[in-house]
Amino acid sequence: MILHDFLPSGNGYKIRLLCACLGLKVTLKQYDITKGETHTESFLAMNPNGKIPVLQLDDGQCLSESNAIILYLAEQYKSALLPTDAILRAKVYKWLFWEQYSHEPNIASPRFWLTHNAMTDLKKQMLPDRIQQGHAALKQMEETLAKQTFLVGDSITLADICLFPYTHVAEEGGAYQLTEHPNIQRWIKDIEALDWFIPITQD
Amino acid sequence: MILHDFLPSGNGYKIRLLCACLGLKVTLKQYDITKGETHTESFLAMNPNGKIPVLQLDDGQCLSESNAIILYLAEQYKSALLPTDAILRAKVYKWLFWEQYSHEPNIASPRFWLTHNAMTDLKKQMLPDRIQQGHAALKQMEETLAKQTFLVGDSITLADICLFPYTHVAEEGGAYQLTEHPNIQRWIKDIEALDWFIPITQD
């Protein structure tokens, strides 16, 4: 399998982290998203949305949307990260969709704007509202992690694989302070201590 | 089951539409989201994110995030709307996450701002970029639906249930014209012609 990716991307890192957990080898093909490398004709043929990550299977088929890819891989490899219990699965799904709507745009996007020289006047004006919503998102994670070890109970699931990448680098860019969220900090350390853990910039 | 919902919501409508397809009876409990009715203590106990829809199961457990709920229901009732084939499932997942990140914020949010008197100066400035991205989202649907009957092939899936609600009312508010997208218009008519179809304002 080939993972079409950009190393600093938390969306790509979800897949790299899951592959590390599952012991799967993928070939990494890197694109610089700041230089439009995902808007070429050949890239758009793999993903008309023009975004990494794309997982290219051995038969050439291409899957897109990071959370769709981790669901696919967890099902394919029958990983316990995707529980068989229907309610627990629904809770995993909840966090995955919540991440895309309520977490990523408020935590990952400001990090990208602030660390990749991508700030514009409009984004500057949008920033306070995004940061307010990002604080609300971190508060929901903090309150959950104050009651249990991981996001869907006391075992790690895809929800943690999905939320770890952008949360653990939330401070980059300066919009967030994780010291305000001791249980998120504890959870980050717990994940970093797992024997299959790999850092964001390692392929 | 009780569906905590707001009738004009496309997110709630996804679940109402799926329940109609599955022949499931749910009791509807309505909240006016424009009056803060989802931010009460009792509502936040069901969903700390303070958003409809919430599906309350018969044992009292509450599920949130519309796309997580439709995945749960489709699995629970073994609906063919969620294919068993791994690649087709991954494609359904792709559209569900894409809807939350690339479609809903650009098509549903401007509709809400324009039709519910929710426009602010900042939102006015954000609107051109949202509309540009909304046009790109509709273009991706149009190109897919030019090649096949439904979003994941020639059979209806959860991807169509998920994308129909906000797409079929995209023109409300005046930001989009569906006449530019004949295959989306054809797809809307195909779904509206299904014998279990119910309109957005019917519980």
XYZ file of C-alpha atoms in Angstrom:
406
model
C 0.000 0.000 0.000
C 1.122 3.561 -0.707
C 0.176 6.383 1.635
C 0.125 9.721 -0.195
C 0.804 12.135 2.631
C 2.445 15.273 4.048
C 4.466 14.504 7.182
C 3.328 17.457 9.386
C -0.335 16.535 8.666
C -2.246 15.206 11.644
C -4.755 13.675 9.242
C -1.980 11.620 7.643
C -0.491 10.832 11.053
C -3.748 9.120 12.114
C -3.079 6.507 9.426
C 0.662 6.234 10.140
C -0.124 5.743 13.837
C -2.751 3.084 13.107
C -0.386 1.267 10.707
C 2.283 1.285 13.435
C -0.231 -0.212 15.876
C -1.342 -2.871 13.380
C 2.230 -3.634 12.285
C 1.410 -2.692 8.683
C 4.082 -1.535 6.275
C 3.062 1.283 3.931
C 5.226 3.140 1.435
C 5.071 6.870 2.058
C 4.873 9.256 -0.884
C 5.184 12.852 0.226
C 3.551 15.981 -1.193
C 4.140 19.565 -0.129
C 0.591 20.833 0.351
C 1.883 24.397 0.678
C 3.100 24.218 -2.946
C -0.110 22.923 -4.517
C 1.322 19.447 -5.090
C -2.091 17.865 -4.354
C -3.805 19.857 -7.096
C -2.056 18.257 -10.078
C -4.056 16.256 -12.599
C -2.520 12.974 -11.416
C -3.310 13.701 -7.762
C -6.889 14.774 -8.538
C -7.367 11.462 -10.349
C -6.695 9.749 -6.989
C -8.745 12.222 -4.916
C -10.936 14.816 -6.676
C -10.958 16.711 -3.365
C -7.230 17.490 -3.848
C -6.231 16.534 -0.316
C -3.852 14.191 1.427
C -3.998 11.587 2.891
C -4.852 9.098 0.173
C -4.308 5.379 0.730
C -3.575 3.582 -2.508
C -4.288 -0.126 -2.192
C -2.217 -2.815 -3.884
C -4.815 -3.126 -6.658
C -4.512 0.629 -7.372
C -7.803 1.693 -5.766
C -7.538 4.946 -3.824
C -9.273 5.740 -0.534
C -9.547 9.273 0.848
C -10.700 11.030 4.041
C -8.414 10.131 6.953
C -11.172 8.887 9.253
C -12.702 6.747 6.495
C -9.267 5.207 5.918
C -8.694 4.353 9.582
C -12.175 2.803 9.791
C -11.419 0.759 6.670
C -8.047 -0.460 7.997
C -9.406 -1.273 11.464
C -12.231 -3.326 9.900
C -9.951 -4.971 7.382
C -7.481 -6.092 10.056
C -10.224 -6.850 12.625
C -8.537 -4.545 15.116
C -9.882 -4.288 18.673
C -9.470 -0.517 18.196
C -12.911 -0.706 16.554
C -15.081 -2.470 19.157
C -17.617 -5.075 18.045
C -20.177 -3.836 20.609
C -22.700 -1.649 18.755
C -22.884 1.137 21.366
C -19.108 1.357 21.752
C -18.757 1.483 17.949
C -21.337 4.302 17.834
C -19.266 6.175 20.419
C -16.118 5.700 18.320
C -18.015 7.000 15.273
C -19.234 9.961 17.365
C -15.682 11.047 18.170
C -14.532 10.584 14.545
C -17.254 12.846 13.140
C -16.908 15.281 16.046
C -13.186 15.507 15.276
C -13.835 16.567 11.687
C -16.522 19.125 12.557
C -15.735 20.467 16.025
C -12.020 19.808 16.605
C -10.000 19.844 13.368
C -11.257 23.194 11.957
C -10.675 24.873 15.338
C -7.394 23.264 16.398
C -5.642 22.002 13.269
C -6.529 24.874 10.932
C -5.290 27.697 13.248
C -2.088 25.646 13.863
C -1.566 25.441 10.087
C -2.290 29.150 9.544
C 0.066 30.148 12.370
C 2.946 27.754 11.620
C 2.882 27.659 7.798
C 2.731 31.384 7.111
C -0.843 30.944 5.854
C -2.503 33.789 7.755
C -4.711 36.239 5.847
C -6.738 39.226 7.053
C -9.941 37.174 6.930
C -8.359 34.281 8.852
C -7.100 36.766 11.470
C -10.692 37.871 11.971
C -11.955 34.273 12.084
C -9.304 33.244 14.622
C -10.981 34.384 17.904
C -14.157 32.418 17.123
C -12.160 29.346 16.051
C -10.094 29.530 19.252
C -13.220 29.847 21.395
C -14.657 26.733 19.737
C -11.299 24.965 20.028
C -11.278 25.636 23.784
C -14.793 24.180 23.979
C -13.596 21.085 22.088
C -10.586 20.582 24.383
C -12.885 21.043 27.411
C -15.108 18.199 26.177
C -12.076 15.939 25.772
C -10.733 16.969 29.191
C -14.047 16.213 30.917
C -14.257 12.811 29.230
C -10.643 11.940 30.061
C -11.179 12.991 33.692
C -13.677 10.121 33.993
C -11.937 7.395 31.989
C -8.518 6.441 30.604
C -9.396 6.802 26.930
C -12.122 8.577 24.946
C -14.501 5.611 24.713
C -13.748 3.921 28.047
C -10.689 2.351 29.602
C -9.331 0.759 26.423
C -7.752 2.585 23.531
C -9.905 2.808 20.372
C -9.835 4.471 16.959
C -11.271 7.552 18.687
C -7.914 8.058 20.441
C -5.945 7.331 17.240
C -8.101 9.965 15.519
C -7.920 12.668 18.216
C -4.300 12.251 19.304
C -2.580 13.757 16.214
C -3.939 17.312 16.272
C -4.442 17.412 20.044
C -0.829 16.606 20.936
C 0.430 19.460 18.727
C -2.403 21.858 19.654
C 0.100 24.214 21.281
C 1.994 24.751 18.008
C 1.157 28.227 16.778
C 0.437 29.445 20.296
C -3.366 29.412 20.316
C -3.754 26.711 23.009
C -2.111 25.712 26.298
C -2.445 22.055 27.228
C -1.388 22.785 30.819
C -5.012 23.870 31.292
C -6.039 20.289 30.544
C -4.160 17.895 32.863
C -6.163 14.849 31.814
C -5.438 15.486 28.141
C -1.755 15.749 29.075
C -1.974 12.433 30.982
C -3.728 10.804 27.981
C -1.023 12.084 25.590
C 1.668 10.540 27.826
C -0.259 7.255 27.997
C -0.395 7.051 24.201
C 3.250 8.077 23.776
C 4.219 5.257 26.172
C 2.631 2.522 24.030
C 5.261 0.213 22.567
C 4.106 0.704 18.966
C 3.978 4.510 19.244
C 5.711 6.553 16.530
C 6.079 10.358 16.470
C 4.317 12.554 13.887
C 7.367 13.142 11.705
C 8.383 9.482 11.434
C 7.183 7.538 8.422
C -36.401 5.605 20.692
C -36.614 9.370 21.023
C -35.032 11.649 18.432
C -34.141 15.027 19.934
C -34.233 17.231 16.867
C -35.072 20.531 15.129
C -37.240 19.974 12.039
C -35.442 22.333 9.596
C -32.118 20.606 10.436
C -30.628 18.561 7.625
C -28.539 16.698 10.205
C -31.725 15.569 11.969
C -33.392 14.840 8.634
C -30.671 12.286 7.782
C -31.934 10.190 10.702
C -35.636 10.770 9.967
C -35.040 9.740 6.357
C -33.149 6.598 7.370
C -35.848 5.675 9.905
C -38.470 6.076 7.167
C -36.433 3.775 4.917
C -35.971 1.195 7.684
C -39.614 1.452 8.803
C -38.519 2.491 12.309
C -40.797 4.500 14.570
C -39.098 7.211 16.611
C -40.703 9.771 18.879
C -39.659 13.265 17.899
C -38.852 15.805 20.610
C -38.273 19.229 19.125
C -35.906 21.993 20.252
C -35.598 25.497 18.842
C -31.856 25.797 18.280
C -32.242 29.526 17.582
C -33.413 30.011 21.184
C -30.596 28.140 22.929
C -32.823 25.184 23.819
C -29.934 22.753 23.290
C -27.759 24.506 25.856
C -29.801 23.692 28.942
C -28.318 21.514 31.676
C -30.637 18.619 30.799
C -29.732 18.772 27.112
C -25.989 18.988 27.803
C -26.327 15.859 29.960
C -27.423 14.055 26.775
C -24.866 15.714 24.488
C -22.078 17.849 25.999
C -21.639 19.354 22.528
C -25.063 21.063 22.889
C -26.302 20.051 19.445
C -29.218 18.186 17.934
C -29.717 15.509 16.717
C -29.474 13.161 19.689
C -30.907 9.649 19.474
C -32.027 8.421 22.882
C -32.235 4.644 22.935
C -34.896 2.726 24.857
C -32.418 2.066 27.698
C -31.783 5.825 28.032
C -28.351 5.886 26.358
C -27.822 8.885 24.094
C -25.991 8.907 20.768
C -24.879 12.104 19.050
C -23.375 13.210 15.710
C -25.832 12.613 12.877
C -23.503 10.512 10.740
C -22.509 8.338 13.715
C -26.220 7.751 14.398
C -27.023 6.715 10.830
C -24.027 4.341 10.814
C -25.232 2.858 14.120
C -28.808 2.386 12.869
C -27.743 0.921 9.523
C -25.486 -1.590 11.315
C -28.071 -2.379 13.961
C -30.768 -3.110 11.375
C -28.338 -4.754 8.924
C -29.434 -2.364 6.195
C -28.117 -2.790 2.656
C -27.574 0.990 2.753
C -24.269 0.110 4.431
C -22.628 -2.365 2.052
C -20.801 -5.392 3.449
C -18.040 -5.092 0.811
C -15.030 -3.416 2.463
C -14.201 -1.043 -0.391
C -17.812 0.067 -0.853
C -18.072 0.646 2.925
C -14.880 2.749 2.792
C -16.456 4.804 0.011
C -19.603 5.328 2.104
C -17.397 6.423 5.035
C -15.518 8.769 2.673
C -18.710 10.608 1.718
C -19.886 10.799 5.362
C -16.676 12.465 6.563
C -16.449 14.613 3.429
C -20.007 15.813 4.130
C -19.061 17.030 7.598
C -15.848 18.746 6.511
C -16.301 19.897 2.912
C -20.081 20.120 2.359
C -22.012 20.965 5.549
C -19.938 24.025 6.619
C -20.139 25.452 3.098
C -23.713 24.610 2.166
C -25.700 24.116 5.387
C -24.098 26.907 7.430
C -24.632 29.696 4.838
C -28.242 28.462 4.392
C -28.761 28.767 8.155
C -27.123 32.210 8.335
C -29.211 33.482 5.398
C -32.562 31.948 6.342
C -32.484 32.210 10.153
C -31.431 35.839 10.497
C -28.066 34.659 11.829
C -25.790 36.823 9.675
C -23.024 38.820 11.371
C -20.329 41.093 9.911
C -17.732 38.335 10.265
C -20.002 35.752 8.617
C -20.646 38.195 5.751
C -16.891 38.321 5.184
C -16.567 34.533 5.440
C -19.411 33.948 2.978
C -17.554 34.302 -0.386
C -14.943 31.701 0.644
C -17.618 29.330 1.975
C -19.618 29.704 -1.249
C -16.533 29.036 -3.366
C -15.878 25.832 -1.408
C -19.577 24.925 -1.568
C -19.478 25.218 -5.366
C -16.426 22.923 -5.375
C -18.319 20.410 -3.199
C -21.382 20.459 -5.470
C -19.083 20.035 -8.487
C -17.607 16.865 -6.958
C -21.102 15.464 -6.381
C -22.195 16.469 -9.896
C -19.184 14.736 -11.490
C -19.789 11.573 -9.483
C -23.521 11.545 -10.269
C -22.792 12.067 -13.972
C -21.076 8.663 -13.952
C -23.409 6.641 -11.725
C -26.945 6.703 -10.291
C -25.956 7.201 -6.650
C -22.864 8.435 -4.828
C -21.277 5.001 -4.277
C -22.474 3.228 -7.409
C -25.824 2.332 -8.858
C -27.499 1.421 -5.557
C -28.547 3.879 -2.878
C -26.373 3.872 0.272
C -25.976 5.826 3.509
C -23.845 8.281 1.503
C -26.998 9.418 -0.339
C -29.046 9.512 2.889
C -26.289 11.689 4.372
C -25.836 14.068 1.434
C -29.457 14.461 0.336
C -30.719 16.628 3.239
C -28.527 19.726 2.849
C -28.070 19.325 -0.912
C -31.777 19.339 -1.761
C -32.274 22.629 0.141
C -28.942 24.150 -0.978
C -30.806 26.882 -2.873
C -32.481 28.188 0.307
C -30.796 31.461 1.195
C -29.853 32.104 -2.420
C -26.172 31.133 -2.388
C -26.503 28.172 -4.791
C -28.378 27.290 -7.977
C -28.964 23.591 -8.538
C -29.869 24.207 -12.195
C -26.084 24.317 -12.732
C -25.957 20.686 -11.631
C -28.382 18.596 -13.728
C -27.167 15.268 -12.356
C -27.671 16.429 -8.761
C -31.194 17.496 -9.757
C -31.811 14.059 -11.330
C -30.481 12.348 -8.150
C -32.772 14.484 -5.948
C -35.769 13.445 -8.046
C -34.703 9.774 -7.875
C -34.591 9.917 -4.071
C -37.849 11.848 -3.796
C -39.512 9.149 -5.909
C -38.621 6.325 -3.488
C -41.713 4.873 -1.848
C -40.433 5.436 1.703
C -39.382 9.038 1.060
C -40.520 11.714 3.537
C -39.936 15.468 3.214
C -37.646 17.401 5.595
C -40.440 18.927 7.677
C -42.307 15.674 8.292
C -41.603 13.802 11.510
